[in-house]
Amino acid sequence: MVSLRRKARRLRLRRKAVTSEVARFLRTEQIGGLILLGATALALIVANSPLQDWYQTLSDTVIGPSALHLNLTLATWAEDGLLAIFFVVAGLELKRELVVGELRNPRQAMLPIAGALGGMIVPALVCLAVAWGAPGGKDAWPVPVATDIAFALAVLAITARDLPPSLRVFLLSLAIVDDLGAILLIAVLFTSHISIPALLGAAAVMGVYIVLQRMRIKGWWIYIPLALLTWVLVHESGIHATIAGVAIGLATRVKPDPGEHEATAELLEHRLQPISAGICVPLFAFFAAGIPFTFSDIGVMFSDRAALGVLLGLVVGKTIGVFGGAALSVKSGLGRLPESLHWHDLAAVAVLTGCGFTVSLLIAELAFPEGTQQGSIKAAVLVGSLTASLLAAALLRGRVRTRRG
């Protein structure tokens, strides 16, 4: 009997060690980035293959309680639900940088904020300048304003892990501000009804969350229900539910108390990071990236000024806007470039912000109903995002080689 207990104990320890090793593996950003890009490639292949009908049926499968208005498709669950977990992790990282990291200096915090503002305004102006007077020209400008934070961070992790951490902090902060701006645009331009009671309810629940954090109350059994209720209320309000994830991350305590081994934010990030990188973000990419398109869509894109405006907005407008906004903030004295970074590093990341991908595709679907110019606009998003990613990857690798030299 004693021998059996020892064997069972050894088996449990072995399983725990394997689980811990898998979690450590998934916390490596390069691995998470490769899994994400693999899921994206798989989605594009399946959506443009004989399995297209199966993929569409799977994406449109509805699950969830209708009484709570949560009878959503699997694609919506991935976009609104699973991605919210990624935004919790991103919010935790941003909060840490704002409180105890590089962004605690207001001038350094202004650098990504100014870059994000420029990266929203200039692409919209470029798109309008190219497409003005053409069919769909006045509807296309919101499409290139977004940066896909998950994909941009994945490309940066794979191609530029030897560059200073400040560069990742800059991109993360900029992309979060950028995504919040895109969510605000969606709410203003494409949401027919916003439920104020649901928004107030979400704010009240977040207030309880913050008070419990300040009172140093611990226990996952308290915070998980509060986080889920916040997500449900934000979703019910009509605003993109991922904003609940950012709010939870920013509301979590990041400074450990005297004698405390780690703060709540560090513990939560440690637990959620492998789940986000290994499950949530790849599944989101699989359901979001499966866009069926043909070479005729790409051909039409080059004769469609609205689509060209989107393409140039992503590749040219994003680069000029982000780099120009950051440079203007430094020139005016409002922002400051970290000592570890060079302007060439910032220029390479500015190109990378042109990876609008899933967020831009979502706005394209809202701005252009199916049967209009949606095919060519989506083709422009895919081509523009791919072009920006490849150019940025080459520039970032060049910066790595230069620094090594």
mmCIF file of C-alpha atoms in Angstrom:
data_model
loop_
_atom_site.group_PDB
_atom_site.id
_atom_site.type_symbol
_atom_site.label_atom_id
_atom_site.label_comp_id
_atom_site.label_asym_id
_atom_site.label_seq_id
_atom_site.Cartn_x
_atom_site.Cartn_y
_atom_site.Cartn_z
ATOM 1 C CA MET A 1 0.000 0.000 0.000
ATOM 2 C CA VAL A 2 2.854 2.395 0.917
ATOM 3 C CA SER A 3 4.570 1.540 -2.370
ATOM 4 C CA LEU A 4 1.399 2.371 -4.328
ATOM 5 C CA ARG A 5 1.078 5.722 -2.556
ATOM 6 C CA ARG A 6 4.690 6.557 -3.353
ATOM 7 C CA LYS A 7 4.174 5.654 -7.009
ATOM 8 C CA ALA A 8 1.034 7.797 -7.176
ATOM 9 C CA ARG A 9 2.895 10.683 -5.561
ATOM 10 C CA ARG A 10 5.800 10.357 -8.008
ATOM 11 C CA LEU A 11 3.317 10.281 -10.904
ATOM 12 C CA ARG A 12 1.620 13.466 -9.646
ATOM 13 C CA LEU A 13 4.985 15.206 -9.276
ATOM 14 C CA ARG A 14 5.990 14.113 -12.784
ATOM 15 C CA ARG A 15 2.740 15.423 -14.262
ATOM 16 C CA LYS A 16 3.172 18.702 -12.366
ATOM 17 C CA ALA A 17 6.719 19.029 -13.699
ATOM 18 C CA VAL A 18 5.547 18.409 -17.290
ATOM 19 C CA THR A 19 2.726 20.958 -16.905
ATOM 20 C CA SER A 20 5.166 23.489 -15.462
ATOM 21 C CA GLU A 21 7.595 22.918 -18.328
ATOM 22 C CA VAL A 22 4.840 23.383 -20.948
ATOM 23 C CA ALA A 23 3.745 26.609 -19.217
ATOM 24 C CA ARG A 24 7.345 27.878 -19.153
ATOM 25 C CA PHE A 25 7.653 26.995 -22.854
ATOM 26 C CA LEU A 26 4.498 28.955 -23.705
ATOM 27 C CA ARG A 27 5.702 31.987 -21.727
ATOM 28 C CA THR A 28 8.527 32.369 -24.253
ATOM 29 C CA GLU A 29 7.331 35.159 -26.537
ATOM 30 C CA GLN A 30 9.020 33.715 -29.632
ATOM 31 C CA ILE A 31 7.140 30.420 -29.188
ATOM 32 C CA GLY A 32 3.838 32.225 -28.658
ATOM 33 C CA GLY A 33 4.481 34.299 -31.775
ATOM 34 C CA LEU A 34 5.217 31.219 -33.890
ATOM 35 C CA ILE A 35 2.049 29.476 -32.648
ATOM 36 C CA LEU A 36 0.026 32.583 -33.492
ATOM 37 C CA LEU A 37 1.456 32.892 -37.008
ATOM 38 C CA GLY A 38 0.958 29.151 -37.542
ATOM 39 C CA ALA A 39 -2.719 29.428 -36.554
ATOM 40 C CA THR A 40 -3.101 32.388 -38.936
ATOM 41 C CA ALA A 41 -1.549 30.508 -41.852
ATOM 42 C CA LEU A 42 -3.738 27.467 -41.123
ATOM 43 C CA ALA A 43 -6.888 29.626 -41.086
ATOM 44 C CA LEU A 44 -6.033 31.237 -44.441
ATOM 45 C CA ILE A 45 -5.285 27.845 -46.002
ATOM 46 C CA VAL A 46 -8.460 26.196 -44.708
ATOM 47 C CA ALA A 47 -10.678 29.170 -45.659
ATOM 48 C CA ASN A 48 -9.394 29.033 -49.245
ATOM 49 C CA SER A 49 -9.526 25.252 -49.666
ATOM 50 C CA PRO A 50 -12.232 22.599 -50.145
ATOM 51 C CA LEU A 51 -12.678 22.772 -46.348
ATOM 52 C CA GLN A 52 -14.072 26.300 -46.685
ATOM 53 C CA ASP A 53 -17.692 25.251 -46.001
ATOM 54 C CA TRP A 54 -16.656 23.264 -42.918
ATOM 55 C CA TYR A 55 -14.657 26.237 -41.623
ATOM 56 C CA GLN A 56 -17.592 28.614 -42.157
ATOM 57 C CA THR A 57 -20.020 26.205 -40.445
ATOM 58 C CA LEU A 58 -17.662 25.850 -37.492
ATOM 59 C CA SER A 59 -17.226 29.627 -37.199
ATOM 60 C CA ASP A 60 -20.997 30.181 -37.326
ATOM 61 C CA THR A 61 -21.838 27.493 -34.732
ATOM 62 C CA VAL A 62 -23.816 29.159 -31.927
ATOM 63 C CA ILE A 63 -23.297 28.234 -28.274
ATOM 64 C CA GLY A 64 -24.094 29.947 -24.972
ATOM 65 C CA PRO A 65 -27.154 30.885 -22.895
ATOM 66 C CA SER A 66 -29.678 32.942 -24.848
ATOM 67 C CA ALA A 67 -31.249 34.230 -21.603
ATOM 68 C CA LEU A 68 -28.072 36.265 -20.995
ATOM 69 C CA HIS A 69 -27.795 37.282 -24.664
ATOM 70 C CA LEU A 70 -24.650 35.175 -24.844
ATOM 71 C CA ASN A 71 -25.777 32.777 -27.556
ATOM 72 C CA LEU A 72 -22.788 33.712 -29.715
ATOM 73 C CA THR A 73 -20.977 32.097 -32.609
ATOM 74 C CA LEU A 74 -17.635 30.391 -31.960
ATOM 75 C CA ALA A 75 -15.941 33.152 -33.976
ATOM 76 C CA THR A 76 -17.512 35.811 -31.723
ATOM 77 C CA TRP A 77 -16.562 33.896 -28.572
ATOM 78 C CA ALA A 78 -12.960 33.822 -29.822
ATOM 79 C CA GLU A 79 -12.957 37.518 -30.702
ATOM 80 C CA ASP A 80 -14.831 38.896 -27.683
ATOM 81 C CA GLY A 81 -14.108 36.247 -25.059
ATOM 82 C CA LEU A 82 -10.744 34.578 -25.586
ATOM 83 C CA LEU A 83 -9.096 37.774 -26.803
ATOM 84 C CA ALA A 84 -10.252 39.519 -23.618
ATOM 85 C CA ILE A 85 -7.865 37.237 -21.687
ATOM 86 C CA PHE A 86 -5.013 38.422 -23.905
ATOM 87 C CA PHE A 87 -6.021 42.020 -23.160
ATOM 88 C CA VAL A 88 -5.972 41.269 -19.417
ATOM 89 C CA VAL A 89 -2.319 40.199 -19.796
ATOM 90 C CA ALA A 90 -1.566 43.261 -21.950
ATOM 91 C CA GLY A 91 -3.280 45.521 -19.408
ATOM 92 C CA LEU A 92 -1.250 43.970 -16.575
ATOM 93 C CA GLU A 93 1.997 44.594 -18.478
ATOM 94 C CA LEU A 94 1.004 48.177 -19.247
ATOM 95 C CA LYS A 95 0.014 48.847 -15.610
ATOM 96 C CA ARG A 96 3.370 47.495 -14.415
ATOM 97 C CA GLU A 97 5.258 49.741 -16.822
ATOM 98 C CA LEU A 98 3.179 52.769 -15.801
ATOM 99 C CA VAL A 99 3.669 52.206 -12.072
ATOM 100 C CA VAL A 100 7.125 50.661 -11.619
ATOM 101 C CA GLY A 101 8.576 50.458 -15.131
ATOM 102 C CA GLU A 102 9.825 52.786 -17.838
ATOM 103 C CA LEU A 103 6.511 54.571 -18.380
ATOM 104 C CA ARG A 104 6.334 55.878 -14.814
ATOM 105 C CA ASN A 105 8.136 58.923 -16.236
ATOM 106 C CA PRO A 106 5.340 61.044 -17.810
ATOM 107 C CA ARG A 107 7.581 62.179 -20.676
ATOM 108 C CA GLN A 108 8.395 58.603 -21.660
ATOM 109 C CA ALA A 109 4.711 57.678 -21.361
ATOM 110 C CA MET A 110 3.850 60.504 -23.766
ATOM 111 C CA LEU A 111 6.062 58.994 -26.486
ATOM 112 C CA PRO A 112 3.784 55.999 -27.329
ATOM 113 C CA ILE A 113 0.628 58.053 -26.723
ATOM 114 C CA ALA A 114 1.738 60.677 -29.252
ATOM 115 C CA GLY A 115 2.795 57.909 -31.643
ATOM 116 C CA ALA A 116 -0.621 56.249 -31.307
ATOM 117 C CA LEU A 117 -2.476 59.523 -31.980
ATOM 118 C CA GLY A 118 -0.358 60.205 -35.052
ATOM 119 C CA GLY A 119 -0.827 56.595 -36.108
ATOM 120 C CA MET A 120 -4.606 57.049 -36.116
ATOM 121 C CA ILE A 121 -4.867 60.518 -37.660
ATOM 122 C CA VAL A 122 -2.356 60.284 -40.536
ATOM 123 C CA PRO A 123 -3.560 56.930 -41.999
ATOM 124 C CA ALA A 124 -7.128 58.255 -42.029
ATOM 125 C CA LEU A 125 -5.966 61.410 -43.857
ATOM 126 C CA VAL A 126 -3.893 59.391 -46.346
ATOM 127 C CA CYS A 127 -6.873 57.142 -47.068
ATOM 128 C CA LEU A 128 -9.191 60.117 -47.532
ATOM 129 C CA ALA A 129 -6.694 61.890 -49.798
ATOM 130 C CA VAL A 130 -6.355 58.838 -52.067
ATOM 131 C CA ALA A 131 -10.010 57.766 -52.081
ATOM 132 C CA TRP A 132 -11.879 61.100 -51.943
ATOM 133 C CA GLY A 133 -14.596 61.270 -54.560
ATOM 134 C CA ALA A 134 -14.352 57.552 -55.413
ATOM 135 C CA PRO A 135 -17.032 54.981 -54.512
ATOM 136 C CA GLY A 136 -16.650 54.051 -50.843
ATOM 137 C CA GLY A 137 -14.002 56.726 -50.345
ATOM 138 C CA LYS A 138 -15.789 58.413 -47.448
ATOM 139 C CA ASP A 139 -16.397 55.069 -45.695
ATOM 140 C CA ALA A 140 -12.892 53.575 -45.911
ATOM 141 C CA TRP A 141 -10.913 55.996 -43.709
ATOM 142 C CA PRO A 142 -11.485 54.159 -40.344
ATOM 143 C CA VAL A 143 -10.115 50.866 -41.733
ATOM 144 C CA PRO A 144 -6.352 51.670 -41.645
ATOM 145 C CA VAL A 145 -6.306 53.393 -38.238
ATOM 146 C CA ALA A 146 -5.921 50.153 -36.241
ATOM 147 C CA THR A 147 -2.876 48.124 -35.218
ATOM 148 C CA ASP A 148 -3.347 44.435 -34.440
ATOM 149 C CA ILE A 149 -1.553 44.265 -31.091
ATOM 150 C CA ALA A 150 -1.265 40.459 -30.950
ATOM 151 C CA PHE A 151 0.244 40.107 -34.432
ATOM 152 C CA ALA A 152 2.531 43.122 -34.093
ATOM 153 C CA LEU A 153 3.962 41.821 -30.802
ATOM 154 C CA ALA A 154 4.378 38.358 -32.348
ATOM 155 C CA VAL A 155 6.434 39.731 -35.260
ATOM 156 C CA LEU A 156 8.528 41.830 -32.866
ATOM 157 C CA ALA A 157 9.167 38.832 -30.580
ATOM 158 C CA ILE A 158 10.302 36.619 -33.463
ATOM 159 C CA THR A 159 12.482 39.120 -35.305
ATOM 160 C CA ALA A 160 13.851 41.478 -32.653
ATOM 161 C CA ARG A 161 14.308 39.683 -29.348
ATOM 162 C CA ASP A 162 17.854 41.103 -29.053
ATOM 163 C CA LEU A 163 16.693 44.718 -29.247
ATOM 164 C CA PRO A 164 16.145 46.672 -25.984
ATOM 165 C CA PRO A 165 12.985 45.827 -23.983
ATOM 166 C CA SER A 166 12.025 49.512 -24.258
ATOM 167 C CA LEU A 167 11.037 48.877 -27.865
ATOM 168 C CA ARG A 168 8.475 46.262 -26.850
ATOM 169 C CA VAL A 169 7.132 48.565 -24.115
ATOM 170 C CA PHE A 170 6.720 51.319 -26.716
ATOM 171 C CA LEU A 171 4.857 49.013 -29.141
ATOM 172 C CA LEU A 172 2.667 47.479 -26.421
ATOM 173 C CA SER A 173 1.649 50.884 -25.019
ATOM 174 C CA LEU A 174 1.070 52.360 -28.472
ATOM 175 C CA ALA A 175 -0.967 49.371 -29.662
ATOM 176 C CA ILE A 176 -3.222 49.421 -26.582
ATOM 177 C CA VAL A 177 -3.960 53.144 -27.025
ATOM 178 C CA ASP A 178 -4.447 52.489 -30.749
ATOM 179 C CA ASP A 179 -6.860 49.605 -30.127
ATOM 180 C CA LEU A 180 -8.840 51.651 -27.609
ATOM 181 C CA GLY A 181 -9.130 54.341 -30.278
ATOM 182 C CA ALA A 182 -10.337 51.764 -32.803
ATOM 183 C CA ILE A 183 -12.896 50.431 -30.305
ATOM 184 C CA LEU A 184 -14.097 54.012 -29.724
ATOM 185 C CA LEU A 185 -14.454 54.496 -33.501
ATOM 186 C CA ILE A 186 -16.476 51.287 -33.759
ATOM 187 C CA ALA A 187 -18.699 52.439 -30.900
ATOM 188 C CA VAL A 188 -19.285 55.894 -32.427
ATOM 189 C CA LEU A 189 -19.587 54.971 -36.116
ATOM 190 C CA PHE A 190 -21.007 51.460 -36.214
ATOM 191 C CA THR A 191 -22.859 50.798 -32.949
ATOM 192 C CA SER A 192 -26.541 51.609 -33.295
ATOM 193 C CA HIS A 193 -27.341 51.320 -29.587
ATOM 194 C CA ILE A 194 -25.197 51.588 -26.459
ATOM 195 C CA SER A 195 -26.750 50.472 -23.168
ATOM 196 C CA ILE A 196 -25.904 53.063 -20.529
ATOM 197 C CA PRO A 197 -27.258 50.895 -17.625
ATOM 198 C CA ALA A 198 -24.962 48.041 -18.665
ATOM 199 C CA LEU A 199 -21.976 50.414 -18.870
ATOM 200 C CA LEU A 200 -22.771 51.855 -15.433
ATOM 201 C CA GLY A 201 -23.117 48.310 -14.087
ATOM 202 C CA ALA A 202 -19.708 47.395 -15.485
ATOM 203 C CA ALA A 203 -18.193 50.537 -13.916
ATOM 204 C CA ALA A 204 -19.770 49.645 -10.550
ATOM 205 C CA VAL A 205 -18.391 46.100 -10.648
ATOM 206 C CA MET A 206 -14.936 47.428 -11.559
ATOM 207 C CA GLY A 207 -15.251 49.821 -8.616
ATOM 208 C CA VAL A 208 -15.785 46.839 -6.298
ATOM 209 C CA TYR A 209 -12.772 45.113 -7.897
ATOM 210 C CA ILE A 210 -10.557 48.156 -7.262
ATOM 211 C CA VAL A 211 -11.738 48.539 -3.636
ATOM 212 C CA LEU A 212 -11.023 44.860 -2.915
ATOM 213 C CA GLN A 213 -7.567 45.248 -4.448
ATOM 214 C CA ARG A 214 -6.813 48.248 -2.234
ATOM 215 C CA MET A 215 -8.085 46.374 0.821
ATOM 216 C CA ARG A 216 -5.591 43.578 -0.086
ATOM 217 C CA ILE A 217 -8.402 41.019 -0.205
ATOM 218 C CA LYS A 218 -7.145 37.796 -1.808
ATOM 219 C CA GLY A 219 -8.941 34.827 -3.343
ATOM 220 C CA TRP A 220 -9.539 33.837 -6.958
ATOM 221 C CA TRP A 221 -13.097 32.828 -6.041
ATOM 222 C CA ILE A 222 -13.876 36.545 -5.503
ATOM 223 C CA TYR A 223 -12.137 38.071 -8.511
ATOM 224 C CA ILE A 224 -13.070 35.583 -11.245
ATOM 225 C CA PRO A 225 -16.844 36.191 -10.819
ATOM 226 C CA LEU A 226 -16.231 39.956 -10.766
ATOM 227 C CA ALA A 227 -14.135 39.761 -13.953
ATOM 228 C CA LEU A 228 -16.732 37.598 -15.711
ATOM 229 C CA LEU A 229 -19.559 39.918 -14.658
ATOM 230 C CA THR A 230 -17.603 42.932 -15.935
ATOM 231 C CA TRP A 231 -17.072 41.193 -19.286
ATOM 232 C CA VAL A 232 -20.779 40.261 -19.578
ATOM 233 C CA LEU A 233 -21.914 43.825 -18.795
ATOM 234 C CA VAL A 234 -19.445 45.426 -21.229
ATOM 235 C CA HIS A 235 -20.539 42.958 -23.911
ATOM 236 C CA GLU A 236 -24.190 43.719 -23.152
ATOM 237 C CA SER A 237 -23.497 47.457 -23.409
ATOM 238 C CA GLY A 238 -22.689 47.158 -27.112
ATOM 239 C CA ILE A 239 -19.018 48.147 -26.746
ATOM 240 C CA HIS A 240 -16.321 45.697 -27.820
ATOM 241 C CA ALA A 241 -15.972 43.334 -24.850
ATOM 242 C CA THR A 242 -12.154 43.182 -24.951
ATOM 243 C CA ILE A 243 -12.104 46.600 -23.273
ATOM 244 C CA ALA A 244 -13.142 44.742 -20.104
ATOM 245 C CA GLY A 245 -9.841 42.863 -20.244
ATOM 246 C CA VAL A 246 -7.823 46.087 -20.410
ATOM 247 C CA ALA A 247 -9.828 47.526 -17.495
ATOM 248 C CA ILE A 248 -9.212 44.457 -15.313
ATOM 249 C CA GLY A 249 -5.489 44.518 -16.073
ATOM 250 C CA LEU A 250 -5.175 48.229 -15.272
ATOM 251 C CA ALA A 251 -7.179 47.843 -12.040
ATOM 252 C CA THR A 252 -4.973 45.085 -10.605
ATOM 253 C CA ARG A 253 -2.352 45.893 -7.966
ATOM 254 C CA VAL A 254 1.237 45.743 -9.255
ATOM 255 C CA LYS A 255 3.316 46.839 -6.254
ATOM 256 C CA PRO A 256 4.070 44.080 -3.725
ATOM 257 C CA ASP A 257 3.582 44.975 -0.061
ATOM 258 C CA PRO A 258 6.502 44.682 2.402
ATOM 259 C CA GLY A 259 7.133 40.970 2.977
ATOM 260 C CA GLU A 260 4.956 39.978 0.020
ATOM 261 C CA HIS A 261 6.727 37.708 -2.473
ATOM 262 C CA GLU A 262 4.814 38.983 -5.507
ATOM 263 C CA ALA A 263 1.952 41.387 -6.193
ATOM 264 C CA THR A 264 -1.435 40.241 -7.493
ATOM 265 C CA ALA A 265 -0.647 41.461 -11.007
ATOM 266 C CA GLU A 266 2.559 39.433 -11.226
ATOM 267 C CA LEU A 267 0.831 36.287 -9.980
ATOM 268 C CA LEU A 268 -2.104 36.773 -12.365
ATOM 269 C CA GLU A 269 0.155 37.438 -15.340
ATOM 270 C CA HIS A 270 2.220 34.332 -14.511
ATOM 271 C CA ARG A 271 -0.941 32.197 -14.526
ATOM 272 C CA LEU A 272 -2.634 33.735 -17.562
ATOM 273 C CA GLN A 273 0.341 34.168 -19.921
ATOM 274 C CA PRO A 274 0.604 30.479 -20.997
ATOM 275 C CA ILE A 275 -3.181 30.219 -21.432
ATOM 276 C CA SER A 276 -3.222 33.409 -23.508
ATOM 277 C CA ALA A 277 -0.252 32.446 -25.701
ATOM 278 C CA GLY A 278 -1.070 28.762 -26.099
ATOM 279 C CA ILE A 279 -4.872 28.750 -26.354
ATOM 280 C CA CYS A 280 -6.643 32.115 -26.484
ATOM 281 C CA VAL A 281 -4.642 34.038 -29.082
ATOM 282 C CA PRO A 282 -4.107 31.095 -31.516
ATOM 283 C CA LEU A 283 -7.830 30.226 -31.434
ATOM 284 C CA PHE A 284 -8.710 33.877 -31.968
ATOM 285 C CA ALA A 285 -6.328 33.981 -34.948
ATOM 286 C CA PHE A 286 -7.755 30.757 -36.368
ATOM 287 C CA PHE A 287 -11.312 32.114 -36.375
ATOM 288 C CA ALA A 288 -10.428 35.710 -37.295
ATOM 289 C CA ALA A 289 -7.877 35.154 -40.066
ATOM 290 C CA GLY A 290 -9.876 32.739 -42.209
ATOM 291 C CA ILE A 291 -10.759 35.228 -44.941
ATOM 292 C CA PRO A 292 -11.694 33.683 -48.289
ATOM 293 C CA PHE A 293 -10.302 35.761 -51.128
ATOM 294 C CA THR A 294 -9.401 35.283 -54.745
ATOM 295 C CA PHE A 295 -6.755 36.743 -57.023
ATOM 296 C CA SER A 296 -9.575 38.695 -58.655
ATOM 297 C CA ASP A 297 -10.075 40.503 -55.306
ATOM 298 C CA ILE A 298 -6.405 41.542 -55.409
ATOM 299 C CA GLY A 299 -6.761 42.597 -59.046
ATOM 300 C CA VAL A 300 -9.835 44.695 -58.272
ATOM 301 C CA MET A 301 -8.006 46.222 -55.297
ATOM 302 C CA PHE A 302 -5.540 48.044 -57.543
ATOM 303 C CA SER A 303 -8.365 49.647 -59.533
ATOM 304 C CA ASP A 304 -10.400 50.545 -56.427
ATOM 305 C CA ARG A 305 -9.253 53.869 -54.969
ATOM 306 C CA ALA A 306 -10.911 53.146 -51.616
ATOM 307 C CA ALA A 307 -8.930 49.901 -51.344
ATOM 308 C CA LEU A 308 -5.736 51.671 -52.425
ATOM 309 C CA GLY A 309 -6.385 54.284 -49.766
ATOM 310 C CA VAL A 310 -6.599 51.536 -47.134
ATOM 311 C CA LEU A 311 -3.406 49.897 -48.436
ATOM 312 C CA LEU A 312 -1.417 53.137 -48.444
ATOM 313 C CA GLY A 313 -2.931 54.178 -45.128
ATOM 314 C CA LEU A 314 -1.573 51.020 -43.485
ATOM 315 C CA VAL A 315 1.855 50.914 -45.124
ATOM 316 C CA VAL A 316 2.638 54.625 -45.535
ATOM 317 C CA GLY A 317 0.220 56.478 -43.244
ATOM 318 C CA LYS A 318 0.942 54.343 -40.169
ATOM 319 C CA THR A 319 4.705 54.704 -40.583
ATOM 320 C CA ILE A 320 4.595 58.476 -41.012
ATOM 321 C CA GLY A 321 1.960 58.973 -38.328
ATOM 322 C CA VAL A 322 3.566 56.888 -35.577
ATOM 323 C CA PHE A 323 7.121 58.072 -36.218
ATOM 324 C CA GLY A 324 6.020 61.667 -36.773
ATOM 325 C CA GLY A 325 3.852 61.722 -33.652
ATOM 326 C CA ALA A 326 6.664 60.334 -31.508
ATOM 327 C CA ALA A 327 9.235 62.725 -33.022
ATOM 328 C CA LEU A 328 6.912 65.709 -32.548
ATOM 329 C CA SER A 329 6.405 64.836 -28.872
ATOM 330 C CA VAL A 330 10.181 64.722 -28.304
ATOM 331 C CA LYS A 331 10.759 67.922 -30.302
ATOM 332 C CA SER A 332 8.110 69.759 -28.283
ATOM 333 C CA GLY A 333 9.537 68.533 -24.978
ATOM 334 C CA LEU A 334 6.387 66.570 -24.038
ATOM 335 C CA GLY A 335 7.950 63.179 -24.760
ATOM 336 C CA ARG A 336 11.358 61.603 -24.291
ATOM 337 C CA LEU A 337 13.110 58.835 -26.207
ATOM 338 C CA PRO A 338 14.522 56.146 -23.841
ATOM 339 C CA GLU A 339 18.316 56.162 -23.740
ATOM 340 C CA SER A 340 18.458 52.525 -24.869
ATOM 341 C CA LEU A 341 16.572 53.265 -28.120
ATOM 342 C CA HIS A 342 17.662 54.854 -31.380
ATOM 343 C CA TRP A 343 15.367 56.634 -33.817
ATOM 344 C CA HIS A 344 16.072 53.854 -36.333
ATOM 345 C CA ASP A 345 14.568 51.332 -33.867
ATOM 346 C CA LEU A 346 11.464 53.472 -33.571
ATOM 347 C CA ALA A 347 11.192 53.823 -37.353
ATOM 348 C CA ALA A 348 11.219 50.022 -37.794
ATOM 349 C CA VAL A 349 8.448 49.611 -35.213
ATOM 350 C CA ALA A 350 6.478 52.431 -36.842
ATOM 351 C CA VAL A 351 6.414 50.353 -40.034
ATOM 352 C CA LEU A 352 5.245 47.330 -38.006
ATOM 353 C CA THR A 353 2.202 49.228 -36.704
ATOM 354 C CA GLY A 354 0.822 49.007 -40.248
ATOM 355 C CA CYS A 355 -0.164 45.423 -39.434
ATOM 356 C CA GLY A 356 -3.845 46.222 -38.955
ATOM 357 C CA PHE A 357 -5.053 42.722 -39.823
ATOM 358 C CA THR A 358 -7.955 41.443 -37.666
ATOM 359 C CA VAL A 359 -9.005 44.815 -36.195
ATOM 360 C CA SER A 360 -8.926 46.436 -39.643
ATOM 361 C CA LEU A 361 -10.809 43.458 -41.118
ATOM 362 C CA LEU A 362 -13.504 43.889 -38.461
ATOM 363 C CA ILE A 363 -13.890 47.591 -39.291
ATOM 364 C CA ALA A 364 -13.953 46.723 -43.029
ATOM 365 C CA GLU A 365 -16.851 44.317 -42.448
ATOM 366 C CA LEU A 366 -18.755 46.985 -40.520
ATOM 367 C CA ALA A 367 -18.049 49.793 -43.011
ATOM 368 C CA PHE A 368 -18.699 47.763 -46.176
ATOM 369 C CA PRO A 369 -21.644 45.360 -46.175
ATOM 370 C CA GLU A 370 -21.165 42.098 -48.035
ATOM 371 C CA GLY A 371 -21.777 42.460 -51.746
ATOM 372 C CA THR A 372 -20.266 45.956 -52.004
ATOM 373 C CA GLN A 373 -16.503 46.624 -52.004
ATOM 374 C CA GLN A 374 -15.856 44.390 -49.016
ATOM 375 C CA GLY A 375 -13.748 41.871 -50.996
ATOM 376 C CA SER A 376 -11.297 44.441 -52.362
ATOM 377 C CA ILE A 377 -11.109 46.317 -49.029
ATOM 378 C CA LYS A 378 -10.307 43.083 -47.178
ATOM 379 C CA ALA A 379 -7.699 42.215 -49.806
ATOM 380 C CA ALA A 380 -6.143 45.648 -49.214
ATOM 381 C CA VAL A 381 -6.012 44.970 -45.457
ATOM 382 C CA LEU A 382 -4.354 41.580 -45.988
ATOM 383 C CA VAL A 383 -1.819 42.866 -48.528
ATOM 384 C CA GLY A 384 -1.103 46.013 -46.506
ATOM 385 C CA SER A 385 -0.677 44.123 -43.214
ATOM 386 C CA LEU A 386 1.562 41.509 -44.842
ATOM 387 C CA THR A 387 3.660 44.199 -46.572
ATOM 388 C CA ALA A 388 4.077 46.193 -43.344
ATOM 389 C CA SER A 389 4.997 43.043 -41.389
ATOM 390 C CA LEU A 390 7.611 41.871 -43.915
ATOM 391 C CA LEU A 391 9.172 45.335 -44.284
ATOM 392 C CA ALA A 392 9.290 45.762 -40.511
ATOM 393 C CA ALA A 393 10.773 42.291 -40.018
ATOM 394 C CA ALA A 394 13.580 43.117 -42.471
ATOM 395 C CA LEU A 395 14.233 46.493 -40.804
ATOM 396 C CA LEU A 396 14.205 44.989 -37.310
ATOM 397 C CA ARG A 397 16.642 42.237 -38.313
ATOM 398 C CA GLY A 398 18.837 44.964 -39.783
ATOM 399 C CA ARG A 399 18.757 46.817 -36.475
ATOM 400 C CA VAL A 400 19.729 43.629 -34.622
ATOM 401 C CA ARG A 401 22.719 43.117 -36.933
ATOM 402 C CA THR A 402 23.743 46.782 -36.609
ATOM 403 C CA ARG A 403 23.638 46.660 -32.805
ATOM 404 C CA ARG A 404 25.623 43.425 -32.751
ATOM 405 C CA GLY A 405 28.183 44.941 -35.072
#
